[in-house]
mmCIF file of C-alpha atoms and ligand atoms in Angstrom:
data_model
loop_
_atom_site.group_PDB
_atom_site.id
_atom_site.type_symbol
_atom_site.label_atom_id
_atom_site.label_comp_id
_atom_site.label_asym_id
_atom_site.label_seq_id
_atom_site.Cartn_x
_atom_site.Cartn_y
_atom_site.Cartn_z
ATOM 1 C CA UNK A 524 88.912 91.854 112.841
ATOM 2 C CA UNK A 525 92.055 92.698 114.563
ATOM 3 C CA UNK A 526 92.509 94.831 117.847
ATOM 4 C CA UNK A 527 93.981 97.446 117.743
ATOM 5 C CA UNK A 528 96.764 96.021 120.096
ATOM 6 C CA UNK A 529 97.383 93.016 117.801
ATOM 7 C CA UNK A 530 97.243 95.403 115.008
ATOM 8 C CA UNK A 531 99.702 97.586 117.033
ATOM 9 C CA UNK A 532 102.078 94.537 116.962
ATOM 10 C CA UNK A 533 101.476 93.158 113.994
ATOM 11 C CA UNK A 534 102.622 96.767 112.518
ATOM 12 C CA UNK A 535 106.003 96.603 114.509
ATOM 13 C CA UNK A 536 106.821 93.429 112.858
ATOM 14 C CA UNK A 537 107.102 95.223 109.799
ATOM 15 C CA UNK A 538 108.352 98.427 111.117
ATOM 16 C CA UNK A 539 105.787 100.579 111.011
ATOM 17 C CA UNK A 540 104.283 102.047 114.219
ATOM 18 C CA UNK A 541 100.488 102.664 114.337
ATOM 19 C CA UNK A 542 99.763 106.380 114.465
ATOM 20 C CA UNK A 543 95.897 106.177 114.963
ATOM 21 C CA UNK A 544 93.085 105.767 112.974
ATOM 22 C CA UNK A 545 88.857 106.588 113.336
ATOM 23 C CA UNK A 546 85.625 104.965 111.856
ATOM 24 C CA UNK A 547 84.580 106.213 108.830
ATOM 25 C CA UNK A 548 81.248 108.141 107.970
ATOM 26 C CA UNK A 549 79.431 108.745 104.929
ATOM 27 C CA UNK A 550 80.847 112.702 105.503
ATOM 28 C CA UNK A 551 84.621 111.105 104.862
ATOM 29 C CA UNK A 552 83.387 109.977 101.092
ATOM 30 C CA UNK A 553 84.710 106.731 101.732
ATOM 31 C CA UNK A 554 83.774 103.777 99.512
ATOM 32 C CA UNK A 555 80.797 102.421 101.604
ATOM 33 C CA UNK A 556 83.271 99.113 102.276
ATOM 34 C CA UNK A 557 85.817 101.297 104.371
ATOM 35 C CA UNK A 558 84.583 100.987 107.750
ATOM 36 C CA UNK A 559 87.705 101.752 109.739
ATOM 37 C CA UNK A 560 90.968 103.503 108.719
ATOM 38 C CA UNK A 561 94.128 103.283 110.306
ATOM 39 C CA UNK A 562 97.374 105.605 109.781
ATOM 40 C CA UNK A 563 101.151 104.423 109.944
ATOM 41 C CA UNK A 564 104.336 105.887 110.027
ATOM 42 C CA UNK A 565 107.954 104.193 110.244
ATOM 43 C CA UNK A 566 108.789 103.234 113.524
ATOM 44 C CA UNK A 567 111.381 105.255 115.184
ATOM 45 C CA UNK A 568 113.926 105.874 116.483
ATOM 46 C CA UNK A 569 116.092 103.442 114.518
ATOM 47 C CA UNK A 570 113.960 103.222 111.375
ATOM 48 C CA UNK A 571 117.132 104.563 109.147
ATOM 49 C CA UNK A 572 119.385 101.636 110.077
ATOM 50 C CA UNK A 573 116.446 99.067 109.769
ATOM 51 C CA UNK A 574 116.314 100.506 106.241
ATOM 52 C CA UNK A 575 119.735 99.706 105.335
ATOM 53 C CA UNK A 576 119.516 96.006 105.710
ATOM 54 C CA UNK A 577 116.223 96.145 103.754
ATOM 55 C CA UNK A 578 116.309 95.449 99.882
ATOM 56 C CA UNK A 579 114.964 98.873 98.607
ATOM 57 C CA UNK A 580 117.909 100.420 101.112
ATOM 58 C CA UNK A 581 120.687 99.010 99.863
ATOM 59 C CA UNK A 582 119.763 98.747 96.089
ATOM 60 C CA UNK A 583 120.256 102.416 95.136
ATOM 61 C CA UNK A 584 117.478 102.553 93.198
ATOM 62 C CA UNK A 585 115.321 105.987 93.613
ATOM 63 C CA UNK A 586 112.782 106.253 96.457
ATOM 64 C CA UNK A 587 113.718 103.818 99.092
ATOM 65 C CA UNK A 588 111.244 105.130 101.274
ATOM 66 C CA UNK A 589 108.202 104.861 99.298
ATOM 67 C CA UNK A 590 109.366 101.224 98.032
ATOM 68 C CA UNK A 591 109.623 100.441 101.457
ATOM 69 C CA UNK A 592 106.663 101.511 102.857
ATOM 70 C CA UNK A 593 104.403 99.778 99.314
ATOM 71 C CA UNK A 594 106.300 96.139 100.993
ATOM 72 C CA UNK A 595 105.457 97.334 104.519
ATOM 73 C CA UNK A 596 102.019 98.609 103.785
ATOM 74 C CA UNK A 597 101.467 95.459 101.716
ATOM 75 C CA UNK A 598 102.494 93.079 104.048
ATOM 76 C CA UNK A 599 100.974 94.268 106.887
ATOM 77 C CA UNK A 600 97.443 94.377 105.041
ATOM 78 C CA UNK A 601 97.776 90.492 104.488
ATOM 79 C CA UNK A 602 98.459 89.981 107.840
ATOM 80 C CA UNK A 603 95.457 91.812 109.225
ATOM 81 C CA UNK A 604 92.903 90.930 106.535
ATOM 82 C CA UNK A 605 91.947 89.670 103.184
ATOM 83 C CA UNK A 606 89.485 92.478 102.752
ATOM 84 C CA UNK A 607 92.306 95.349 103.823
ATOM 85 C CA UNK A 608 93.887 98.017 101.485
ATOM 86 C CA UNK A 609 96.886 99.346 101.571
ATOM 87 C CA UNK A 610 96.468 103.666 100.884
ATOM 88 C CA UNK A 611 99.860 105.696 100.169
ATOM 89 C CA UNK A 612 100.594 109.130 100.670
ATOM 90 C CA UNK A 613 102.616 109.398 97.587
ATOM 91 C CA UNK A 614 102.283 108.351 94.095
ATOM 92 C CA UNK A 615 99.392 110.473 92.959
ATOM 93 C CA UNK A 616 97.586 112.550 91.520
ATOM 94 C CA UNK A 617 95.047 111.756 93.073
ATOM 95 C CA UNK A 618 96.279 111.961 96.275
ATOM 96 C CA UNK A 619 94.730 110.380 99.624
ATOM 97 C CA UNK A 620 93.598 112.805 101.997
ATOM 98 C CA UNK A 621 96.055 112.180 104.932
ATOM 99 C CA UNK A 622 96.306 115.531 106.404
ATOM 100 C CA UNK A 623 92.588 115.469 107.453
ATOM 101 C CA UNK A 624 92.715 111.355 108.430
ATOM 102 C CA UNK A 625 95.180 112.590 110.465
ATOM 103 C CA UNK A 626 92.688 115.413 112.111
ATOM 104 C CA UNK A 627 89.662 113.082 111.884
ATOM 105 C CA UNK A 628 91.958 110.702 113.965
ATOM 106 C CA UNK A 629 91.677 113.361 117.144
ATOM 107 C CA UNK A 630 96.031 112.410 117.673
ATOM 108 C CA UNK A 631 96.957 115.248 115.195
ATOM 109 C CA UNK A 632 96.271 119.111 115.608
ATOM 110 C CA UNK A 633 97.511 121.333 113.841
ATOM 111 C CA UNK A 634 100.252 123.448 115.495
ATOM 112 C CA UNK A 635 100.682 126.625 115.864
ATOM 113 C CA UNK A 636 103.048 126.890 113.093
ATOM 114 C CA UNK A 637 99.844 125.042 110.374
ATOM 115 C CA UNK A 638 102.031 121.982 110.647
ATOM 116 C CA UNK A 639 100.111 119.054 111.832
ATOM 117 C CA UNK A 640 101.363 117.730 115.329
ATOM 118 C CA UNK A 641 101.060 114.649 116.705
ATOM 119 C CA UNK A 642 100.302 113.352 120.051
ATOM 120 C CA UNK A 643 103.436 111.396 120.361
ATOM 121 C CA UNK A 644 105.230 112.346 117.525
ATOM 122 C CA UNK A 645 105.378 116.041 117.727
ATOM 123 C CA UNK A 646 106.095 117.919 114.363
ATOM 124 C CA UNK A 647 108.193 114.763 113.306
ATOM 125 C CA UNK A 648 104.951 113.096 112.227
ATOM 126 C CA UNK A 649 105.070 111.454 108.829
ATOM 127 C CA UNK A 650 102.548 109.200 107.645
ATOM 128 C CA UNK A 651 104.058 106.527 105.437
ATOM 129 C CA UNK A 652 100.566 105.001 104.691
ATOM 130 C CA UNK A 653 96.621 103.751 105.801
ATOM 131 C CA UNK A 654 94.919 100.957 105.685
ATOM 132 C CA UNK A 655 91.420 100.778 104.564
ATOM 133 C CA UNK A 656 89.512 97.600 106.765
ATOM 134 C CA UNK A 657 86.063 96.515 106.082
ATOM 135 C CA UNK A 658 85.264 95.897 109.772
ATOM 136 C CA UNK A 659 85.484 97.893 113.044
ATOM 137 C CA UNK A 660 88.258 98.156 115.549
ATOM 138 C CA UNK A 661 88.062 99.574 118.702
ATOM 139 C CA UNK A 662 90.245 102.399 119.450
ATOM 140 C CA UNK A 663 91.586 104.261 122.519
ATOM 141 C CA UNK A 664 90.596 107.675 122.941
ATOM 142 C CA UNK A 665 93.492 110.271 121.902
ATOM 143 C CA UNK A 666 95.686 112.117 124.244
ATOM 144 C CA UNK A 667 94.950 115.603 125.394
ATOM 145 C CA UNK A 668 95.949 117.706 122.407
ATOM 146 C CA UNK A 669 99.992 118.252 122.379
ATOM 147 C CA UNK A 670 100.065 121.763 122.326
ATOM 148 C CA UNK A 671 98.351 122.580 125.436
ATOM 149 C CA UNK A 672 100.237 123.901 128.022
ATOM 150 C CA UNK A 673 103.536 124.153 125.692
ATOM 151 C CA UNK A 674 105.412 127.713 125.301
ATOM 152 C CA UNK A 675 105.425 126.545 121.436
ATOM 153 C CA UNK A 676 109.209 127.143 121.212
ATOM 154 C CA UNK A 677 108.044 126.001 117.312
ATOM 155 C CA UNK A 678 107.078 129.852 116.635
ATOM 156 C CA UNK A 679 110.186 131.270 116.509
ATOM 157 C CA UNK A 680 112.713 128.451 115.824
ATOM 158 C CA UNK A 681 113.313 129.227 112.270
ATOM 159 C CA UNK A 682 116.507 131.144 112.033
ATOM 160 C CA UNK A 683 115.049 133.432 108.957
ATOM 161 C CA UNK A 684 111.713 133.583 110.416
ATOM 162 C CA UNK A 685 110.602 131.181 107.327
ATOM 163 C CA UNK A 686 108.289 128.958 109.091
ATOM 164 C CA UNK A 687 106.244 131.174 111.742
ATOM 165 C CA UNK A 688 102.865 131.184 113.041
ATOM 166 C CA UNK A 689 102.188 134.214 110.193
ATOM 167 C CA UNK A 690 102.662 131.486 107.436
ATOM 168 C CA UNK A 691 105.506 129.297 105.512
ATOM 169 C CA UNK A 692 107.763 130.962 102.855
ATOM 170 C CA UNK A 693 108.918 128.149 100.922
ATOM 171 C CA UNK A 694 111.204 129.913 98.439
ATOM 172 C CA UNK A 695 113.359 131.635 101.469
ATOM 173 C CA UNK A 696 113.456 128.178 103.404
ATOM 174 C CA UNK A 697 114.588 126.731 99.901
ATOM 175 C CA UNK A 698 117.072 129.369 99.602
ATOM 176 C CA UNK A 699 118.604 129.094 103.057
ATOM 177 C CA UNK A 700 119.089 125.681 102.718
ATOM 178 C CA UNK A 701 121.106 126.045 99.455
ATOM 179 C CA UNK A 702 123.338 128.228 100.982
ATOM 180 C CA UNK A 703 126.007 127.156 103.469
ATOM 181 C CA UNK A 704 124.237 128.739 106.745
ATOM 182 C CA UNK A 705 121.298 126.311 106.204
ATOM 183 C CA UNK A 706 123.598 123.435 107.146
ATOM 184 C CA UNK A 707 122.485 123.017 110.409
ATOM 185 C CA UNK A 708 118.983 122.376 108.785
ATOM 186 C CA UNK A 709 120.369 120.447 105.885
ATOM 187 C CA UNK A 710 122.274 117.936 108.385
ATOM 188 C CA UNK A 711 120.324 117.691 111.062
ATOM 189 C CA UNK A 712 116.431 118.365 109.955
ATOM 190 C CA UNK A 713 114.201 121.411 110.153
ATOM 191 C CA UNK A 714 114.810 123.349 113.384
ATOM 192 C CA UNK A 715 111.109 124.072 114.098
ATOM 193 C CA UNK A 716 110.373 120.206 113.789
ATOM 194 C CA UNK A 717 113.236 119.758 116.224
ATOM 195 C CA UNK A 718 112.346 122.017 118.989
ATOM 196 C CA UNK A 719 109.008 120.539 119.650
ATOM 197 C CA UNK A 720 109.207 118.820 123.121
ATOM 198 C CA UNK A 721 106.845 115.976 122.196
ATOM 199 C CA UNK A 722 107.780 112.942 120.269
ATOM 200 C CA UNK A 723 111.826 113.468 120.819
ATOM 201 C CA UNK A 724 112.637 109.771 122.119
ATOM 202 C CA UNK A 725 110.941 108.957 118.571
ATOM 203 C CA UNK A 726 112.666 111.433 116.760
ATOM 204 C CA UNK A 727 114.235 110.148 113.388
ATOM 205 C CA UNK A 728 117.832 109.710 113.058
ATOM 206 C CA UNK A 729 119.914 112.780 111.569
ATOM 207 C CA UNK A 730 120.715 110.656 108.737
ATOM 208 C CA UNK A 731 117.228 110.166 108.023
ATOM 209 C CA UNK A 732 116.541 114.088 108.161
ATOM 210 C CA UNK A 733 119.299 114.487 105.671
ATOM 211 C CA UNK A 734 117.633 112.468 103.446
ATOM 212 C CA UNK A 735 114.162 114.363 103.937
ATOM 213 C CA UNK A 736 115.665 117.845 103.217
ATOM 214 C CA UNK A 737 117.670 116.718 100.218
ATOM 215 C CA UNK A 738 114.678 115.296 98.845
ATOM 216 C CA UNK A 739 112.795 118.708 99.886
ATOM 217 C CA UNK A 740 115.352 120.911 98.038
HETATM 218 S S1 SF4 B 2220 106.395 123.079 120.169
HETATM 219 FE FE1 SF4 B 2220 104.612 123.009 121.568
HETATM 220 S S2 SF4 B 2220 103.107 124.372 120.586
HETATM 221 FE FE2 SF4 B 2220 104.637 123.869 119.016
HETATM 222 S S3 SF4 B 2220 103.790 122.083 117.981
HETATM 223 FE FE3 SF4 B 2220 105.125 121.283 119.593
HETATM 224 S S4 SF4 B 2220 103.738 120.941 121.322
HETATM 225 FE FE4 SF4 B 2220 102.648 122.286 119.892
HETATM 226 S S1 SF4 B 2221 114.200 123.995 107.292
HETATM 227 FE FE1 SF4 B 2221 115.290 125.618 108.424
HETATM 228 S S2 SF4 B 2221 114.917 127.469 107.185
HETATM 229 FE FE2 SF4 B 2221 113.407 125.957 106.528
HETATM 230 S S3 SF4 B 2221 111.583 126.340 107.803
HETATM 231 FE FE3 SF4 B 2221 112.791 124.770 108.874
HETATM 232 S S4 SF4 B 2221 114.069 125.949 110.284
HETATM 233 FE FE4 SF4 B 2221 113.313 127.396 108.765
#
């Protein structure tokens, strides 16, 4: 089986950055197979311009995302092993459990605002798939958890108050960003996601949080 540095580059030579990962248990109700998990998002910054010159960003077909990340996933899963397989966020029901891989991973928390944060990616985290390896890799031990030590500007960075520590009021985010003062958010990505200090030389380009909160509204 891989290391995790080798599966670390292997990842980047698809594009996809490895976001952490844990060995399974028989408490994660895992097919008895799974021994190891690991968790990907796109690599940033940059990943909306590597997009463009990739088939499923220039066809304008629906979804260029997801149909990216199946070819990534996919890919990357025949480079690290026959026995690997490729999990997806999206494209349920049912749906993979990523939220808690994430948490079982120790690199995400959740924030003070419920979001889950990650140890280098902040509130920008996105998972854009797993893999599921029969054998063990060895992982370093996560960070200290992100929000330690923070004055969690991410409480009160909504400019309606939507997305607070008391909860998240999806129809009045929706409605804000219909209207024309939710252009800020619109163009340039949720503001609480933005002013976490942790992951912003990762952050994803504006054009890439346009795309995000279109597909959101
Ligand atoms: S702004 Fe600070 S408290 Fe809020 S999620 Fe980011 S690191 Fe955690
Ligand atoms: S997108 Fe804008 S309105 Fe919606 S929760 Fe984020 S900051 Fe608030």
């Amino acid at each position: 089986m891989a290391t995790e540095a080798e599966v670390a580059h292997l990842a980047a030579g698809f594009h996809l950055d490895l976001l952490g990962g844990f060995a399974t248990e028989p408490a994660d109700g895992l097919p008895e197979e799974v021994a190891t998990v690991l968790l990907f998002g796109a690599l940033e910054p940059g990943f909306w311009d590597y997009l463009a010159t990739c088939p499923e960003g220039r066809d304008r077909q629906p979804d260029p995302v997801d149909r990216w990340s199946r070819r990534a996933l996919d890919g990357l899963a025949r480079a690290i092993h026959p026995g690997a397989r490729p999990r997806f966020p999206f494209g349920g029901p049912p749906h993979d459990p990523f939220p808690a891989w994430a948490l079982r991973s120790g690199r995400c928390r959740i924030s003070p605002v419920g979001l889950l944060v990650h140890e280098s990616c902040g509130l920008m985290v996105s998972f854009r798939g797993a893999l599921w390896l029969p054998g063990a890799v060895a992982l370093s031990p996560p960070f200290p958890p992100p929000c330690e030590g923070c004055a969690a500007p991410c409480k009160d960075a909504c400019p309606i108050g939507a997305l607070t520590p008391a909860g998240y009021d999806v129809p009045a985010c929706r409605s804000w960003l219909a209207g024309a003062e939710g252009h800020a958010c619109m163009s340039e990505g949720c503001a609480v996601r933005r002013a976490c200090p942790v992951g912003r030389d990762r952050s994803p380009s504006a054009a890439r949080a346009r795309h995000h909160m279109r597909s959101f509204l």
